[in-house]
């Protein structure tokens, strides 16, 4: 058999003989390897694999390495059932971070809604949800996300429609979150979406722009009210405790007066009784002695003493002379 | 040898074509009908998996088996009280009978436009037959507010006595749409009002109303503040009067007791010899009343000086 040659750039190169069997073997081995490797697939920890054979659902596989029939016989779809998904309504986060950037686009068609008292309000909210039933999620609804958004909007308006504007903005935010979460789950179950709502969180709830200054005025009035009340209370607290202290002071002073008065009376009484006891023993002498003793104490301190005989007349001129000292 | 190889190749190719013509697969999300020269034959195939058909003669047309969305455009509709509102609805439907669906409406696009007509008309009917409050509210739950809200932007509305509510009206729209829909092989699953908003003109009126409402609320808070201030001020004055007078009363009581007690003690002691008491007290009073500015004029007749004149008694 003539050797096969090949012309490479004008040079004749011989191709060495290869056993035909080896070629066939190699092809079979390669095909076998492709078959094997295309049959293996991995399911990540937070996922499940949904296996369809010729399009028909056969099983759900748990995380790990699995084997399926290759060449399009078995098809695997991985669904992250542990992951939390989030949808924003009435706003859009462009880039989350320390300073989260929000889209400036107007989403008021989503957020503007009517309240039970027929006012308008802008409600922004988010929902967080998970895929609970991957089979339902994959096969039951076309455009599950679109359905979710439509239903969520309808539910939020249903709940807000049963609350007053005051309740939506401040009084009943939590009630609205709880009610809408429950209601949304009911509807999603009805549509067999396989989705589970973790929660609905109201974000900014504002009055429409033309009304905002009036709402701010209310806030100011509330603050003004608080300020006035605080001031009145400060004035109250400033004087009342002081008055209470003064009351106690008056009482204490009176009590002191009581002690003073009674003790003095007792002392005076004791003294009198003691003197009286001795006096009764020698009345006349004591009387005289006491009189003279008193005179002795009094007389030296006096400005002057005139001793006048009972026969003496014309006392007045004398006195006037003496009065010139300016005695009072 | 060459001819054999050729034959095998052609044979393999033919087998492949044949297999392709004999078998088809349906996904879980799909259903199908079989057309024989363009004419539907047999039943609809709704099971997913591998199926057999007659090659070359039969063709497969696939339809969606899932719930499909219908999202209408927002429409301006007057309510029963002639308030114009924008109503935006959505619906869910599915192809329940692919065979009928193919025969009557052919494809999804034409189905959507049929749904437009049917649903929009049902929505219009029920919106214009009901008061706005029936479309907005869902129950007669009592609303809390900082002011009286029975007077709304649309005048006095009995907001707490609705007859149907939105969910019931949704239900009625659905029923009406189902009745109105010919047998298209379509199952209408639900119709819901997604959004309701005022038309631009009404919206303006509503804003004006809301603003005047807020003014009222602000005024209420301000006067509440003044009222509370007056209350606290009054309480402060009352407390002050009470505390001060209490102190005075108690002090006087105690002092009275003190005086009474002292009087009693004095009376008891001095009562033993009133004459001596007045003697002593008089002497005592000399000590305090006769001071350095006093001039005393004594008669030689006085007790004190009686010896000055005469030693004899």
mmCIF file of N, CA and C in Angstrom, chain A residues 204-314:
data_model
loop_
_atom_site.group_PDB
_atom_site.id
_atom_site.type_symbol
_atom_site.label_atom_id
_atom_site.label_comp_id
_atom_site.label_asym_id
_atom_site.label_seq_id
_atom_site.Cartn_x
_atom_site.Cartn_y
_atom_site.Cartn_z
ATOM 1 N N UNK A 204 -41.253 55.195 52.128
ATOM 2 C CA UNK A 204 -41.806 56.534 52.320
ATOM 3 C C UNK A 204 -43.284 56.557 51.992
ATOM 4 N N UNK A 205 -44.052 57.091 52.901
ATOM 5 C CA UNK A 205 -45.462 57.327 52.619
ATOM 6 C C UNK A 205 -45.677 58.828 52.772
ATOM 7 N N UNK A 206 -45.972 59.498 51.662
ATOM 8 C CA UNK A 206 -46.042 60.956 51.681
ATOM 9 C C UNK A 206 -47.358 61.431 51.094
ATOM 10 N N UNK A 207 -47.773 62.609 51.513
ATOM 11 C CA UNK A 207 -48.891 63.238 50.813
ATOM 12 C C UNK A 207 -48.402 63.679 49.440
ATOM 13 N N UNK A 208 -49.292 63.811 48.467
ATOM 14 C CA UNK A 208 -48.875 64.278 47.148
ATOM 15 C C UNK A 208 -48.249 65.664 47.252
ATOM 16 N N UNK A 209 -47.378 65.973 46.322
ATOM 17 C CA UNK A 209 -46.555 67.182 46.433
ATOM 18 C C UNK A 209 -47.335 68.480 46.695
ATOM 19 N N UNK A 210 -48.433 68.738 45.970
ATOM 20 C CA UNK A 210 -49.133 70.015 46.207
ATOM 21 C C UNK A 210 -49.666 70.140 47.634
ATOM 22 N N UNK A 211 -49.829 69.021 48.310
ATOM 23 C CA UNK A 211 -50.437 69.033 49.643
ATOM 24 C C UNK A 211 -49.376 69.061 50.736
ATOM 25 N N UNK A 212 -48.121 68.785 50.355
ATOM 26 C CA UNK A 212 -47.074 68.640 51.371
ATOM 27 C C UNK A 212 -46.889 69.855 52.278
ATOM 28 N N UNK A 213 -46.892 71.099 51.742
ATOM 29 C CA UNK A 213 -46.727 72.248 52.651
ATOM 30 C C UNK A 213 -47.779 72.268 53.749
ATOM 31 N N UNK A 214 -49.015 71.902 53.392
ATOM 32 C CA UNK A 214 -50.086 71.890 54.391
ATOM 33 C C UNK A 214 -49.817 70.835 55.454
ATOM 34 N N UNK A 215 -49.262 69.695 55.020
ATOM 35 C CA UNK A 215 -48.928 68.647 55.989
ATOM 36 C C UNK A 215 -47.802 69.102 56.902
ATOM 37 N N UNK A 216 -46.814 69.815 56.301
ATOM 38 C CA UNK A 216 -45.725 70.340 57.120
ATOM 39 C C UNK A 216 -46.245 71.322 58.156
ATOM 40 N N UNK A 217 -47.245 72.107 57.744
ATOM 41 C CA UNK A 217 -47.826 73.070 58.668
ATOM 42 C C UNK A 217 -48.409 72.345 59.882
ATOM 43 N N UNK A 218 -49.023 71.204 59.633
ATOM 44 C CA UNK A 218 -49.570 70.423 60.742
ATOM 45 C C UNK A 218 -48.448 69.981 61.673
ATOM 46 N N UNK A 219 -47.342 69.505 61.078
ATOM 47 C CA UNK A 219 -46.217 69.085 61.913
ATOM 48 C C UNK A 219 -45.702 70.237 62.765
ATOM 49 N N UNK A 220 -45.626 71.418 62.139
ATOM 50 C CA UNK A 220 -45.170 72.587 62.885
ATOM 51 C C UNK A 220 -46.122 72.902 64.027
ATOM 52 N N UNK A 221 -47.422 72.791 63.727
ATOM 53 C CA UNK A 221 -48.421 73.077 64.762
ATOM 54 C C UNK A 221 -48.283 72.101 65.920
ATOM 55 N N UNK A 222 -47.981 70.850 65.583
ATOM 56 C CA UNK A 222 -47.797 69.846 66.640
ATOM 57 C C UNK A 222 -46.607 70.230 67.506
ATOM 58 N N UNK A 223 -45.518 70.644 66.839
ATOM 59 C CA UNK A 223 -44.332 71.035 67.601
ATOM 60 C C UNK A 223 -44.604 72.277 68.443
ATOM 61 N N UNK A 224 -45.355 73.191 67.850
ATOM 62 C CA UNK A 224 -45.686 74.417 68.572
ATOM 63 C C UNK A 224 -46.492 74.078 69.823
ATOM 64 N N UNK A 225 -47.434 73.168 69.649
ATOM 65 C CA UNK A 225 -48.260 72.747 70.778
ATOM 66 C C UNK A 225 -47.367 72.171 71.875
ATOM 67 N N UNK A 226 -46.446 71.294 71.464
ATOM 68 C CA UNK A 226 -45.560 70.675 72.442
ATOM 69 C C UNK A 226 -44.711 71.723 73.158
ATOM 70 N N UNK A 227 -44.258 72.702 72.367
ATOM 71 C CA UNK A 227 -43.406 73.732 72.963
ATOM 72 C C UNK A 227 -44.184 74.532 74.011
ATOM 73 N N UNK A 228 -45.400 74.929 73.662
ATOM 74 C CA UNK A 228 -46.217 75.726 74.578
ATOM 75 C C UNK A 228 -46.493 74.949 75.863
ATOM 76 N N UNK A 229 -46.829 73.698 75.685
ATOM 77 C CA UNK A 229 -47.123 72.870 76.854
ATOM 78 C C UNK A 229 -45.876 72.709 77.712
ATOM 79 N N UNK A 230 -44.734 72.493 77.053
ATOM 80 C CA UNK A 230 -43.486 72.360 77.802
ATOM 81 C C UNK A 230 -43.184 73.609 78.611
ATOM 82 N N UNK A 231 -43.382 74.744 77.964
ATOM 83 C CA UNK A 231 -43.101 76.001 78.658
ATOM 84 C C UNK A 231 -43.992 76.158 79.884
ATOM 85 N N UNK A 232 -45.271 75.858 79.710
ATOM 86 C CA UNK A 232 -46.204 75.973 80.840
ATOM 87 C C UNK A 232 -45.799 75.029 81.957
ATOM 88 N N UNK A 233 -45.355 73.835 81.549
ATOM 89 C CA UNK A 233 -44.964 72.868 82.564
ATOM 90 C C UNK A 233 -43.685 73.303 83.274
ATOM 91 N N UNK A 234 -42.783 73.914 82.508
ATOM 92 C CA UNK A 234 -41.561 74.437 83.120
ATOM 93 C C UNK A 234 -41.905 75.481 84.179
ATOM 94 N N UNK A 235 -42.807 76.382 83.814
ATOM 95 C CA UNK A 235 -43.218 77.422 84.767
ATOM 96 C C UNK A 235 -43.828 76.789 86.016
ATOM 97 N N UNK A 236 -44.630 75.778 85.795
ATOM 98 C CA UNK A 236 -45.264 75.074 86.916
ATOM 99 C C UNK A 236 -44.200 74.472 87.824
ATOM 100 N N UNK A 237 -43.255 73.764 87.183
ATOM 101 C CA UNK A 237 -42.231 73.082 87.960
ATOM 102 C C UNK A 237 -41.281 74.055 88.650
ATOM 103 N N UNK A 238 -41.221 75.250 88.124
ATOM 104 C CA UNK A 238 -40.327 76.230 88.710
ATOM 105 C C UNK A 238 -40.896 76.735 90.047
ATOM 106 N N UNK A 239 -42.188 76.965 90.140
ATOM 107 C CA UNK A 239 -42.742 77.592 91.342
ATOM 108 C C UNK A 239 -43.331 76.618 92.354
ATOM 109 N N UNK A 240 -43.919 75.534 91.876
ATOM 110 C CA UNK A 240 -44.636 74.672 92.819
ATOM 111 C C UNK A 240 -43.714 74.008 93.846
ATOM 112 N N UNK A 241 -42.601 73.404 93.434
ATOM 113 C CA UNK A 241 -41.732 72.809 94.458
ATOM 114 C C UNK A 241 -41.194 73.863 95.427
ATOM 115 N N UNK A 242 -40.930 75.055 94.910
ATOM 116 C CA UNK A 242 -40.441 76.135 95.772
ATOM 117 C C UNK A 242 -41.496 76.479 96.828
ATOM 118 N N UNK A 243 -42.743 76.570 96.375
ATOM 119 C CA UNK A 243 -43.833 76.877 97.307
ATOM 120 C C UNK A 243 -43.968 75.786 98.357
ATOM 121 N N UNK A 244 -43.748 74.557 97.917
ATOM 122 C CA UNK A 244 -43.843 73.441 98.869
ATOM 123 C C UNK A 244 -42.774 73.578 99.946
ATOM 124 N N UNK A 245 -41.557 73.982 99.525
ATOM 125 C CA UNK A 245 -40.477 74.192 100.482
ATOM 126 C C UNK A 245 -40.819 75.312 101.452
ATOM 127 N N UNK A 246 -41.402 76.367 100.877
ATOM 128 C CA UNK A 246 -41.761 77.503 101.735
ATOM 129 C C UNK A 246 -42.835 77.120 102.747
ATOM 130 N N UNK A 247 -43.758 76.279 102.290
ATOM 131 C CA UNK A 247 -44.799 75.798 103.212
ATOM 132 C C UNK A 247 -44.148 75.069 104.382
ATOM 133 N N UNK A 248 -43.188 74.187 104.057
ATOM 134 C CA UNK A 248 -42.516 73.421 105.095
ATOM 135 C C UNK A 248 -41.762 74.358 106.032
ATOM 136 N N UNK A 249 -41.193 75.390 105.436
ATOM 137 C CA UNK A 249 -40.448 76.354 106.250
ATOM 138 C C UNK A 249 -41.376 77.037 107.263
ATOM 139 N N UNK A 250 -42.553 77.468 106.789
ATOM 140 C CA UNK A 250 -43.504 78.125 107.684
ATOM 141 C C UNK A 250 -43.907 77.198 108.826
ATOM 142 N N UNK A 251 -44.146 75.944 108.458
ATOM 143 C CA UNK A 251 -44.570 74.980 109.481
ATOM 144 C C UNK A 251 -43.448 74.769 110.490
ATOM 145 N N UNK A 252 -42.221 74.615 109.968
ATOM 146 C CA UNK A 252 -41.097 74.392 110.872
ATOM 147 C C UNK A 252 -40.896 75.582 111.798
ATOM 148 N N UNK A 253 -41.028 76.770 111.231
ATOM 149 C CA UNK A 253 -40.877 77.967 112.059
ATOM 150 C C UNK A 253 -41.934 77.989 113.166
ATOM 151 N N UNK A 254 -43.155 77.622 112.814
ATOM 152 C CA UNK A 254 -44.228 77.596 113.811
ATOM 153 C C UNK A 254 -43.929 76.571 114.890
ATOM 154 N N UNK A 255 -43.359 75.441 114.432
ATOM 155 C CA UNK A 255 -43.010 74.409 115.405
ATOM 156 C C UNK A 255 -41.934 74.913 116.357
ATOM 157 N N UNK A 256 -40.994 75.677 115.770
ATOM 158 C CA UNK A 256 -39.964 76.293 116.603
ATOM 159 C C UNK A 256 -40.586 77.260 117.608
ATOM 160 N N UNK A 257 -41.542 78.032 117.096
ATOM 161 C CA UNK A 257 -42.258 78.965 117.966
ATOM 162 C C UNK A 257 -42.921 78.221 119.118
ATOM 163 N N UNK A 258 -43.535 77.079 118.784
ATOM 164 C CA UNK A 258 -44.202 76.256 119.795
ATOM 165 C C UNK A 258 -43.212 75.857 120.894
ATOM 166 N N UNK A 259 -42.109 75.282 120.448
ATOM 167 C CA UNK A 259 -41.093 74.828 121.397
ATOM 168 C C UNK A 259 -40.636 75.996 122.280
ATOM 169 N N UNK A 260 -40.329 77.085 121.594
ATOM 170 C CA UNK A 260 -39.831 78.272 122.280
ATOM 171 C C UNK A 260 -40.825 78.760 123.326
ATOM 172 N N UNK A 261 -42.077 78.864 122.892
ATOM 173 C CA UNK A 261 -43.117 79.421 123.742
ATOM 174 C C UNK A 261 -43.338 78.557 124.967
ATOM 175 N N UNK A 262 -43.477 77.256 124.703
ATOM 176 C CA UNK A 262 -43.802 76.336 125.795
ATOM 177 C C UNK A 262 -42.640 76.247 126.770
ATOM 178 N N UNK A 263 -41.428 76.143 126.216
ATOM 179 C CA UNK A 263 -40.272 76.034 127.109
ATOM 180 C C UNK A 263 -40.128 77.268 127.981
ATOM 181 N N UNK A 264 -40.313 78.414 127.350
ATOM 182 C CA UNK A 264 -40.214 79.648 128.111
ATOM 183 C C UNK A 264 -41.283 79.698 129.203
ATOM 184 N N UNK A 265 -42.502 79.324 128.837
ATOM 185 C CA UNK A 265 -43.589 79.340 129.815
ATOM 186 C C UNK A 265 -43.256 78.425 130.984
ATOM 187 N N UNK A 266 -42.727 77.239 130.587
ATOM 188 C CA UNK A 266 -42.389 76.286 131.643
ATOM 189 C C UNK A 266 -41.302 76.851 132.553
ATOM 190 N N UNK A 267 -40.311 77.471 131.896
ATOM 191 C CA UNK A 267 -39.212 78.059 132.665
ATOM 192 C C UNK A 267 -39.710 79.155 133.603
ATOM 193 N N UNK A 268 -40.519 80.044 133.006
ATOM 194 C CA UNK A 268 -41.071 81.133 133.810
ATOM 195 C C UNK A 268 -41.869 80.581 134.977
ATOM 196 N N UNK A 269 -42.667 79.563 134.672
ATOM 197 C CA UNK A 269 -43.520 78.989 135.713
ATOM 198 C C UNK A 269 -42.679 78.383 136.823
ATOM 199 N N UNK A 270 -41.663 77.644 136.412
ATOM 200 C CA UNK A 270 -40.792 77.013 137.396
ATOM 201 C C UNK A 270 -40.163 78.063 138.311
ATOM 202 N N UNK A 271 -39.694 79.114 137.630
ATOM 203 C CA UNK A 271 -39.014 80.167 138.370
ATOM 204 C C UNK A 271 -39.971 80.800 139.376
ATOM 205 N N UNK A 272 -41.157 81.123 138.913
ATOM 206 C CA UNK A 272 -42.157 81.750 139.771
ATOM 207 C C UNK A 272 -42.489 80.864 140.964
ATOM 208 N N UNK A 273 -42.678 79.572 140.631
ATOM 209 C CA UNK A 273 -43.060 78.650 141.699
ATOM 210 C C UNK A 273 -41.947 78.554 142.742
ATOM 211 N N UNK A 274 -40.712 78.526 142.241
ATOM 212 C CA UNK A 274 -39.584 78.457 143.187
ATOM 213 C C UNK A 274 -39.550 79.674 144.095
ATOM 214 N N UNK A 275 -39.699 80.848 143.465
ATOM 215 C CA UNK A 275 -39.671 82.086 144.254
ATOM 216 C C UNK A 275 -40.844 82.106 145.232
ATOM 217 N N UNK A 276 -42.018 81.697 144.674
ATOM 218 C CA UNK A 276 -43.227 81.705 145.499
ATOM 219 C C UNK A 276 -43.057 80.835 146.745
ATOM 220 N N UNK A 277 -42.382 79.691 146.544
ATOM 221 C CA UNK A 277 -42.193 78.762 147.651
ATOM 222 C C UNK A 277 -41.448 79.459 148.797
ATOM 223 N N UNK A 278 -40.376 80.152 148.433
ATOM 224 C CA UNK A 278 -39.582 80.827 149.450
ATOM 225 C C UNK A 278 -40.315 82.055 149.999
ATOM 226 N N UNK A 279 -40.997 82.725 149.103
ATOM 227 C CA UNK A 279 -41.750 83.925 149.464
ATOM 228 C C UNK A 279 -42.791 83.628 150.525
ATOM 229 N N UNK A 280 -43.473 82.468 150.382
ATOM 230 C CA UNK A 280 -44.525 82.151 151.341
ATOM 231 C C UNK A 280 -43.946 81.975 152.745
ATOM 232 N N UNK A 281 -42.662 81.650 152.805
ATOM 233 C CA UNK A 281 -42.064 81.430 154.115
ATOM 234 C C UNK A 281 -41.846 82.759 154.834
ATOM 235 N N UNK A 282 -41.447 83.791 154.091
ATOM 236 C CA UNK A 282 -41.259 85.102 154.744
ATOM 237 C C UNK A 282 -41.711 86.193 153.809
ATOM 238 N N UNK A 283 -42.983 86.389 153.755
ATOM 239 C CA UNK A 283 -43.596 87.239 152.752
ATOM 240 C C UNK A 283 -43.120 88.680 152.807
ATOM 241 N N UNK A 284 -43.185 89.283 154.002
ATOM 242 C CA UNK A 284 -42.912 90.705 154.149
ATOM 243 C C UNK A 284 -41.487 91.060 153.774
ATOM 244 N N UNK A 285 -40.585 90.292 154.314
ATOM 245 C CA UNK A 285 -39.162 90.567 154.096
ATOM 246 C C UNK A 285 -38.811 90.398 152.623
ATOM 247 N N UNK A 286 -39.267 89.331 152.090
ATOM 248 C CA UNK A 286 -38.960 89.036 150.696
ATOM 249 C C UNK A 286 -39.497 90.138 149.795
ATOM 250 N N UNK A 287 -40.663 90.535 150.041
ATOM 251 C CA UNK A 287 -41.303 91.586 149.250
ATOM 252 C C UNK A 287 -40.444 92.837 149.218
ATOM 253 N N UNK A 288 -40.019 93.210 150.472
ATOM 254 C CA UNK A 288 -39.199 94.406 150.560
ATOM 255 C C UNK A 288 -37.886 94.219 149.840
ATOM 256 N N UNK A 289 -37.301 93.056 150.075
ATOM 257 C CA UNK A 289 -35.993 92.796 149.460
ATOM 258 C C UNK A 289 -36.090 92.862 147.941
ATOM 259 N N UNK A 290 -37.114 92.216 147.427
ATOM 260 C CA UNK A 290 -37.273 92.195 145.980
ATOM 261 C C UNK A 290 -37.432 93.604 145.426
ATOM 262 N N UNK A 291 -38.176 94.406 146.119
ATOM 263 C CA UNK A 291 -38.417 95.773 145.693
ATOM 264 C C UNK A 291 -37.115 96.547 145.662
ATOM 265 N N UNK A 292 -36.397 96.415 146.737
ATOM 266 C CA UNK A 292 -35.165 97.193 146.830
ATOM 267 C C UNK A 292 -34.134 96.714 145.821
ATOM 268 N N UNK A 293 -34.086 95.426 145.644
ATOM 269 C CA UNK A 293 -33.145 94.862 144.665
ATOM 270 C C UNK A 293 -33.427 95.389 143.265
ATOM 271 N N UNK A 294 -34.686 95.452 142.975
ATOM 272 C CA UNK A 294 -35.072 95.948 141.664
ATOM 273 C C UNK A 294 -34.645 97.395 141.511
ATOM 274 N N UNK A 295 -34.929 98.165 142.514
ATOM 275 C CA UNK A 295 -34.547 99.564 142.475
ATOM 276 C C UNK A 295 -33.056 99.712 142.268
ATOM 277 N N UNK A 296 -32.341 98.835 142.908
ATOM 278 C CA UNK A 296 -30.894 98.870 142.822
ATOM 279 C C UNK A 296 -30.427 98.624 141.383
ATOM 280 N N UNK A 297 -31.091 97.750 140.721
ATOM 281 C CA UNK A 297 -30.729 97.476 139.332
ATOM 282 C C UNK A 297 -31.161 98.618 138.427
ATOM 283 N N UNK A 298 -32.333 99.162 138.694
ATOM 284 C CA UNK A 298 -32.913 100.144 137.785
ATOM 285 C C UNK A 298 -32.258 101.512 137.920
ATOM 286 N N UNK A 299 -32.123 101.924 139.145
ATOM 287 C CA UNK A 299 -31.713 103.294 139.405
ATOM 288 C C UNK A 299 -30.409 103.708 138.717
ATOM 289 N N UNK A 300 -29.340 102.933 138.764
ATOM 290 C CA UNK A 300 -28.064 103.429 138.207
ATOM 291 C C UNK A 300 -28.145 103.697 136.728
ATOM 292 N N UNK A 301 -29.026 103.022 136.032
ATOM 293 C CA UNK A 301 -29.097 103.178 134.582
ATOM 294 C C UNK A 301 -29.903 104.398 134.154
ATOM 295 N N UNK A 302 -30.601 104.982 135.069
ATOM 296 C CA UNK A 302 -31.504 106.061 134.696
ATOM 297 C C UNK A 302 -30.732 107.316 134.347
ATOM 298 N N UNK A 303 -31.371 108.141 133.544
ATOM 299 C CA UNK A 303 -30.759 109.399 133.120
ATOM 300 C C UNK A 303 -30.622 110.363 134.314
ATOM 301 N N UNK A 304 -31.643 110.310 135.102
ATOM 302 C CA UNK A 304 -31.580 111.182 136.270
ATOM 303 C C UNK A 304 -32.700 110.871 137.237
ATOM 304 N N UNK A 305 -32.519 111.234 138.386
ATOM 305 C CA UNK A 305 -33.559 111.006 139.374
ATOM 306 C C UNK A 305 -33.760 112.306 140.154
ATOM 307 N N UNK A 306 -34.983 112.653 140.224
ATOM 308 C CA UNK A 306 -35.308 113.813 141.068
ATOM 309 C C UNK A 306 -35.973 113.324 142.317
ATOM 310 N N UNK A 307 -35.434 113.767 143.330
ATOM 311 C CA UNK A 307 -36.081 113.424 144.596
ATOM 312 C C UNK A 307 -36.818 114.674 145.065
ATOM 313 N N UNK A 308 -38.085 114.494 145.227
ATOM 314 C CA UNK A 308 -38.928 115.651 145.529
ATOM 315 C C UNK A 308 -39.631 115.435 146.861
ATOM 316 N N UNK A 309 -39.458 116.432 147.658
ATOM 317 C CA UNK A 309 -40.176 116.337 148.925
ATOM 318 C C UNK A 309 -41.618 116.626 148.661
ATOM 319 N N UNK A 310 -42.442 116.041 149.459
ATOM 320 C CA UNK A 310 -43.867 116.197 149.194
ATOM 321 C C UNK A 310 -44.327 117.637 149.390
ATOM 322 N N UNK A 311 -43.516 118.439 150.115
ATOM 323 C CA UNK A 311 -43.899 119.825 150.318
ATOM 324 C C UNK A 311 -43.410 120.715 149.191
ATOM 325 N N UNK A 312 -42.472 120.251 148.438
ATOM 326 C CA UNK A 312 -41.865 121.062 147.365
ATOM 327 C C UNK A 312 -42.860 121.425 146.275
ATOM 328 N N UNK A 313 -42.831 122.712 145.898
ATOM 329 C CA UNK A 313 -43.715 123.146 144.820
ATOM 330 C C UNK A 313 -42.868 123.641 143.654
ATOM 331 N N UNK A 314 -43.446 123.918 142.540
ATOM 332 C CA UNK A 314 -42.743 124.509 141.391
ATOM 333 C C UNK A 314 -41.719 123.576 140.792
#
